[in-house]
Amino acid sequence: MKNSIQTIALWVFAFITLMTGAQAAPYTPKEVGEQTTWTRQQILHCTQKETDARDQELIDQEVLFLRFEHENRDQLIKSTAMLNDEQAKTLKNFRRSLLRCRALSKQFPLPSMVDVYQNYYEQIDQIYDGLIEKKMTIGEANRRKVKLLEETQTRWSAIEDSIRKNNATQ
């Protein structure tokens, strides 16, 4: 009976450890870098594969910049227009296509990295909803996206700095 209780307790502890994201053996900085690069490539590949090129082009040209260096970005940021019916339909299709790729972010090697991506997805969904529901203009949405990208990059940089510092002390 005592062995059964110990076995159950061990299984419960193992389950809780797995569910909370604790790692039995931490990744080396090199492994973190390799897994991070691989996961980012998988997300990019999935995005390119899953989204319709015409939808991408319309979104990028008329609604939300998809590439930060896009030549139309400043014009989109200044726009006072609301989405028209075609743009709203395209954004809904585009978003639905991207949902398939989001699960890949769970393959990042550190829970903090997964959190950064999950937070980004939650925030970008609020932007999509605001546009589709006509609660914000195209310009407002793009300004929020710029701010979101800056915040996301800051959080990501903090994780990378932490990895470098931990590597330096080892």
PDB file of C-alpha atoms in Angstrom:
ATOM      1  CA  MET A   1       0.000   0.000   0.000  1.00  0.00           C
ATOM      2  CA  LYS A   2       2.824   2.405   0.899  1.00  0.00           C
ATOM      3  CA  ASN A   3       4.519   1.704  -2.454  1.00  0.00           C
ATOM      4  CA  SER A   4       1.243   2.420  -4.276  1.00  0.00           C
ATOM      5  CA  ILE A   5       0.893   5.785  -2.562  1.00  0.00           C
ATOM      6  CA  GLN A   6       4.518   6.651  -3.330  1.00  0.00           C
ATOM      7  CA  THR A   7       4.045   5.601  -6.962  1.00  0.00           C
ATOM      8  CA  ILE A   8       0.879   7.684  -7.280  1.00  0.00           C
ATOM      9  CA  ALA A   9       2.595  10.654  -5.634  1.00  0.00           C
ATOM     10  CA  LEU A  10       5.528  10.308  -8.035  1.00  0.00           C
ATOM     11  CA  TRP A  11       3.202  10.194 -11.048  1.00  0.00           C
ATOM     12  CA  VAL A  12       1.256  13.228  -9.812  1.00  0.00           C
ATOM     13  CA  PHE A  13       4.503  15.166  -9.295  1.00  0.00           C
ATOM     14  CA  ALA A  14       5.727  14.174 -12.767  1.00  0.00           C
ATOM     15  CA  PHE A  15       2.405  15.186 -14.325  1.00  0.00           C
ATOM     16  CA  ILE A  16       2.382  18.551 -12.544  1.00  0.00           C
ATOM     17  CA  THR A  17       5.976  19.157 -13.593  1.00  0.00           C
ATOM     18  CA  LEU A  18       5.131  18.441 -17.233  1.00  0.00           C
ATOM     19  CA  MET A  19       1.971  20.545 -17.199  1.00  0.00           C
ATOM     20  CA  THR A  20       3.682  23.577 -15.665  1.00  0.00           C
ATOM     21  CA  GLY A  21       6.410  23.569 -18.297  1.00  0.00           C
ATOM     22  CA  ALA A  22       9.260  22.685 -15.958  1.00  0.00           C
ATOM     23  CA  GLN A  23      12.112  21.028 -17.786  1.00  0.00           C
ATOM     24  CA  ALA A  24      13.935  17.986 -16.465  1.00  0.00           C
ATOM     25  CA  ALA A  25      17.167  19.014 -18.160  1.00  0.00           C
ATOM     26  CA  PRO A  26      17.665  22.599 -19.403  1.00  0.00           C
ATOM     27  CA  TYR A  27      18.678  23.264 -22.954  1.00  0.00           C
ATOM     28  CA  THR A  28      22.169  24.494 -23.677  1.00  0.00           C
ATOM     29  CA  PRO A  29      22.330  27.974 -25.215  1.00  0.00           C
ATOM     30  CA  LYS A  30      23.314  26.382 -28.533  1.00  0.00           C
ATOM     31  CA  GLU A  31      20.294  24.066 -28.413  1.00  0.00           C
ATOM     32  CA  VAL A  32      18.019  26.988 -27.550  1.00  0.00           C
ATOM     33  CA  GLY A  33      19.344  28.895 -30.552  1.00  0.00           C
ATOM     34  CA  GLU A  34      18.965  25.955 -32.903  1.00  0.00           C
ATOM     35  CA  GLN A  35      15.457  25.076 -31.707  1.00  0.00           C
ATOM     36  CA  THR A  36      14.410  28.727 -31.826  1.00  0.00           C
ATOM     37  CA  THR A  37      15.664  29.129 -35.397  1.00  0.00           C
ATOM     38  CA  TRP A  38      13.977  25.896 -36.464  1.00  0.00           C
ATOM     39  CA  THR A  39      10.654  26.898 -34.856  1.00  0.00           C
ATOM     40  CA  ARG A  40      10.692  30.359 -36.436  1.00  0.00           C
ATOM     41  CA  GLN A  41      11.380  28.774 -39.839  1.00  0.00           C
ATOM     42  CA  GLN A  42       8.486  26.355 -39.340  1.00  0.00           C
ATOM     43  CA  ILE A  43       6.115  29.203 -38.460  1.00  0.00           C
ATOM     44  CA  LEU A  44       7.233  31.206 -41.505  1.00  0.00           C
ATOM     45  CA  HIS A  45       6.934  28.196 -43.812  1.00  0.00           C
ATOM     46  CA  CYS A  46       3.475  27.397 -42.450  1.00  0.00           C
ATOM     47  CA  THR A  47       2.348  31.003 -42.872  1.00  0.00           C
ATOM     48  CA  GLN A  48       3.517  31.074 -46.483  1.00  0.00           C
ATOM     49  CA  LYS A  49       1.917  27.705 -47.203  1.00  0.00           C
ATOM     50  CA  GLU A  50      -1.403  28.265 -45.451  1.00  0.00           C
ATOM     51  CA  THR A  51      -2.269  31.805 -46.516  1.00  0.00           C
ATOM     52  CA  ASP A  52      -3.503  32.702 -49.959  1.00  0.00           C
ATOM     53  CA  ALA A  53      -1.059  34.963 -51.841  1.00  0.00           C
ATOM     54  CA  ARG A  54      -3.895  37.270 -52.970  1.00  0.00           C
ATOM     55  CA  ASP A  55      -5.089  37.624 -49.375  1.00  0.00           C
ATOM     56  CA  GLN A  56      -1.544  38.415 -48.231  1.00  0.00           C
ATOM     57  CA  GLU A  57      -1.165  41.044 -50.938  1.00  0.00           C
ATOM     58  CA  LEU A  58      -4.476  42.759 -50.180  1.00  0.00           C
ATOM     59  CA  ILE A  59      -3.824  42.767 -46.429  1.00  0.00           C
ATOM     60  CA  ASP A  60      -0.264  44.039 -46.916  1.00  0.00           C
ATOM     61  CA  GLN A  61      -1.248  46.763 -49.381  1.00  0.00           C
ATOM     62  CA  GLU A  62      -4.552  47.958 -47.936  1.00  0.00           C
ATOM     63  CA  VAL A  63      -5.010  46.847 -44.322  1.00  0.00           C
ATOM     64  CA  LEU A  64      -2.009  45.847 -42.143  1.00  0.00           C
ATOM     65  CA  PHE A  65       1.612  45.870 -43.149  1.00  0.00           C
ATOM     66  CA  LEU A  66       2.973  42.327 -43.051  1.00  0.00           C
ATOM     67  CA  ARG A  67       6.592  43.296 -43.542  1.00  0.00           C
ATOM     68  CA  PHE A  68       7.926  46.016 -41.252  1.00  0.00           C
ATOM     69  CA  GLU A  69       9.982  47.554 -44.057  1.00  0.00           C
ATOM     70  CA  HIS A  70       6.962  47.707 -46.396  1.00  0.00           C
ATOM     71  CA  GLU A  71       6.945  50.844 -48.550  1.00  0.00           C
ATOM     72  CA  ASN A  72       3.212  51.344 -47.861  1.00  0.00           C
ATOM     73  CA  ARG A  73       3.553  51.141 -44.062  1.00  0.00           C
ATOM     74  CA  ASP A  74       3.528  54.880 -43.397  1.00  0.00           C
ATOM     75  CA  GLN A  75       0.468  55.383 -45.606  1.00  0.00           C
ATOM     76  CA  LEU A  76      -1.350  52.595 -43.719  1.00  0.00           C
ATOM     77  CA  ILE A  77      -0.379  54.135 -40.369  1.00  0.00           C
ATOM     78  CA  LYS A  78      -1.926  57.458 -41.423  1.00  0.00           C
ATOM     79  CA  SER A  79      -5.112  55.973 -42.875  1.00  0.00           C
ATOM     80  CA  THR A  80      -8.429  57.099 -41.416  1.00  0.00           C
ATOM     81  CA  ALA A  81     -10.389  54.512 -43.410  1.00  0.00           C
ATOM     82  CA  MET A  82     -12.373  51.664 -41.949  1.00  0.00           C
ATOM     83  CA  LEU A  83     -12.350  48.230 -43.559  1.00  0.00           C
ATOM     84  CA  ASN A  84     -14.681  47.774 -46.488  1.00  0.00           C
ATOM     85  CA  ASP A  85     -16.583  44.489 -46.911  1.00  0.00           C
ATOM     86  CA  GLU A  86     -13.966  42.919 -49.203  1.00  0.00           C
ATOM     87  CA  GLN A  87     -11.121  43.814 -46.855  1.00  0.00           C
ATOM     88  CA  ALA A  88     -13.020  42.474 -43.835  1.00  0.00           C
ATOM     89  CA  LYS A  89     -13.741  39.185 -45.617  1.00  0.00           C
ATOM     90  CA  THR A  90     -10.107  38.881 -46.693  1.00  0.00           C
ATOM     91  CA  LEU A  91      -8.841  39.636 -43.180  1.00  0.00           C
ATOM     92  CA  LYS A  92     -11.146  36.952 -41.744  1.00  0.00           C
ATOM     93  CA  ASN A  93      -9.829  34.405 -44.284  1.00  0.00           C
ATOM     94  CA  PHE A  94      -6.243  35.450 -43.658  1.00  0.00           C
ATOM     95  CA  ARG A  95      -6.676  35.158 -39.899  1.00  0.00           C
ATOM     96  CA  ARG A  96      -8.324  31.748 -40.180  1.00  0.00           C
ATOM     97  CA  SER A  97      -5.390  30.543 -42.284  1.00  0.00           C
ATOM     98  CA  LEU A  98      -2.865  31.789 -39.734  1.00  0.00           C
ATOM     99  CA  LEU A  99      -4.586  30.019 -36.849  1.00  0.00           C
ATOM    100  CA  ARG A 100      -3.272  26.714 -38.173  1.00  0.00           C
ATOM    101  CA  CYS A 101       0.312  27.904 -37.717  1.00  0.00           C
ATOM    102  CA  ARG A 102       0.064  29.291 -34.198  1.00  0.00           C
ATOM    103  CA  ALA A 103       0.397  25.924 -32.499  1.00  0.00           C
ATOM    104  CA  LEU A 104       3.952  25.728 -33.838  1.00  0.00           C
ATOM    105  CA  SER A 105       4.999  28.435 -31.380  1.00  0.00           C
ATOM    106  CA  LYS A 106       4.631  25.860 -28.596  1.00  0.00           C
ATOM    107  CA  GLN A 107       7.763  24.207 -29.974  1.00  0.00           C
ATOM    108  CA  PHE A 108      10.011  27.010 -28.735  1.00  0.00           C
ATOM    109  CA  PRO A 109      12.450  25.548 -26.199  1.00  0.00           C
ATOM    110  CA  LEU A 110      11.615  27.891 -23.311  1.00  0.00           C
ATOM    111  CA  PRO A 111       8.208  28.652 -21.792  1.00  0.00           C
ATOM    112  CA  SER A 112       9.068  32.366 -21.788  1.00  0.00           C
ATOM    113  CA  MET A 113       9.512  32.225 -25.573  1.00  0.00           C
ATOM    114  CA  VAL A 114       6.156  30.513 -25.995  1.00  0.00           C
ATOM    115  CA  ASP A 115       4.614  33.210 -23.787  1.00  0.00           C
ATOM    116  CA  VAL A 116       5.996  35.990 -25.995  1.00  0.00           C
ATOM    117  CA  TYR A 117       4.398  34.469 -29.077  1.00  0.00           C
ATOM    118  CA  GLN A 118       1.106  33.655 -27.318  1.00  0.00           C
ATOM    119  CA  ASN A 119       0.884  37.247 -26.045  1.00  0.00           C
ATOM    120  CA  TYR A 120       1.568  38.544 -29.554  1.00  0.00           C
ATOM    121  CA  TYR A 121      -1.213  36.359 -30.956  1.00  0.00           C
ATOM    122  CA  GLU A 122      -3.689  37.548 -28.321  1.00  0.00           C
ATOM    123  CA  GLN A 123      -2.853  41.182 -29.021  1.00  0.00           C
ATOM    124  CA  ILE A 124      -2.932  40.855 -32.803  1.00  0.00           C
ATOM    125  CA  ASP A 125      -6.316  39.135 -32.534  1.00  0.00           C
ATOM    126  CA  GLN A 126      -7.603  42.210 -30.690  1.00  0.00           C
ATOM    127  CA  ILE A 127      -6.363  44.330 -33.568  1.00  0.00           C
ATOM    128  CA  TYR A 128      -8.031  42.040 -36.125  1.00  0.00           C
ATOM    129  CA  ASP A 129     -11.279  42.135 -34.121  1.00  0.00           C
ATOM    130  CA  GLY A 130     -11.154  45.918 -33.865  1.00  0.00           C
ATOM    131  CA  LEU A 131     -10.761  46.219 -37.619  1.00  0.00           C
ATOM    132  CA  ILE A 132     -13.418  43.657 -38.521  1.00  0.00           C
ATOM    133  CA  GLU A 133     -15.913  45.092 -36.033  1.00  0.00           C
ATOM    134  CA  LYS A 134     -15.125  48.606 -37.326  1.00  0.00           C
ATOM    135  CA  LYS A 135     -14.057  49.767 -33.867  1.00  0.00           C
ATOM    136  CA  MET A 136     -10.760  51.116 -35.192  1.00  0.00           C
ATOM    137  CA  THR A 137      -9.424  52.600 -38.375  1.00  0.00           C
ATOM    138  CA  ILE A 138      -6.736  51.040 -40.521  1.00  0.00           C
ATOM    139  CA  GLY A 139      -4.318  53.667 -39.217  1.00  0.00           C
ATOM    140  CA  GLU A 140      -5.120  52.923 -35.576  1.00  0.00           C
ATOM    141  CA  ALA A 141      -4.643  49.212 -36.208  1.00  0.00           C
ATOM    142  CA  ASN A 142      -1.255  49.757 -37.824  1.00  0.00           C
ATOM    143  CA  ARG A 143      -0.095  52.076 -35.041  1.00  0.00           C
ATOM    144  CA  ARG A 144      -1.108  49.444 -32.483  1.00  0.00           C
ATOM    145  CA  LYS A 145       0.725  46.822 -34.513  1.00  0.00           C
ATOM    146  CA  VAL A 146       3.920  48.918 -34.512  1.00  0.00           C
ATOM    147  CA  LYS A 147       3.669  49.278 -30.732  1.00  0.00           C
ATOM    148  CA  LEU A 148       2.953  45.552 -30.349  1.00  0.00           C
ATOM    149  CA  LEU A 149       5.972  44.632 -32.475  1.00  0.00           C
ATOM    150  CA  GLU A 150       8.189  46.938 -30.413  1.00  0.00           C
ATOM    151  CA  GLU A 151       6.935  45.439 -27.135  1.00  0.00           C
ATOM    152  CA  THR A 152       7.340  41.910 -28.488  1.00  0.00           C
ATOM    153  CA  GLN A 153      10.884  42.629 -29.637  1.00  0.00           C
ATOM    154  CA  THR A 154      11.743  44.085 -26.224  1.00  0.00           C
ATOM    155  CA  ARG A 155      10.454  40.978 -24.451  1.00  0.00           C
ATOM    156  CA  TRP A 156      12.271  38.698 -26.910  1.00  0.00           C
ATOM    157  CA  SER A 157      15.525  40.642 -26.477  1.00  0.00           C
ATOM    158  CA  ALA A 158      15.245  40.292 -22.691  1.00  0.00           C
ATOM    159  CA  ILE A 159      15.005  36.519 -23.087  1.00  0.00           C
ATOM    160  CA  GLU A 160      18.019  36.446 -25.401  1.00  0.00           C
ATOM    161  CA  ASP A 161      19.996  38.647 -22.967  1.00  0.00           C
ATOM    162  CA  SER A 162      19.118  36.295 -20.122  1.00  0.00           C
ATOM    163  CA  ILE A 163      20.330  33.305 -22.140  1.00  0.00           C
ATOM    164  CA  ARG A 164      23.609  35.092 -22.931  1.00  0.00           C
ATOM    165  CA  LYS A 165      24.112  36.033 -19.268  1.00  0.00           C
ATOM    166  CA  ASN A 166      23.389  32.499 -18.109  1.00  0.00           C
ATOM    167  CA  ASN A 167      25.810  31.169 -20.698  1.00  0.00           C
ATOM    168  CA  ALA A 168      28.523  33.577 -19.552  1.00  0.00           C
ATOM    169  CA  THR A 169      28.208  32.430 -15.941  1.00  0.00           C
ATOM    170  CA  GLN A 170      28.460  28.729 -16.793  1.00  0.00           C
TER     171      GLN A 170
END
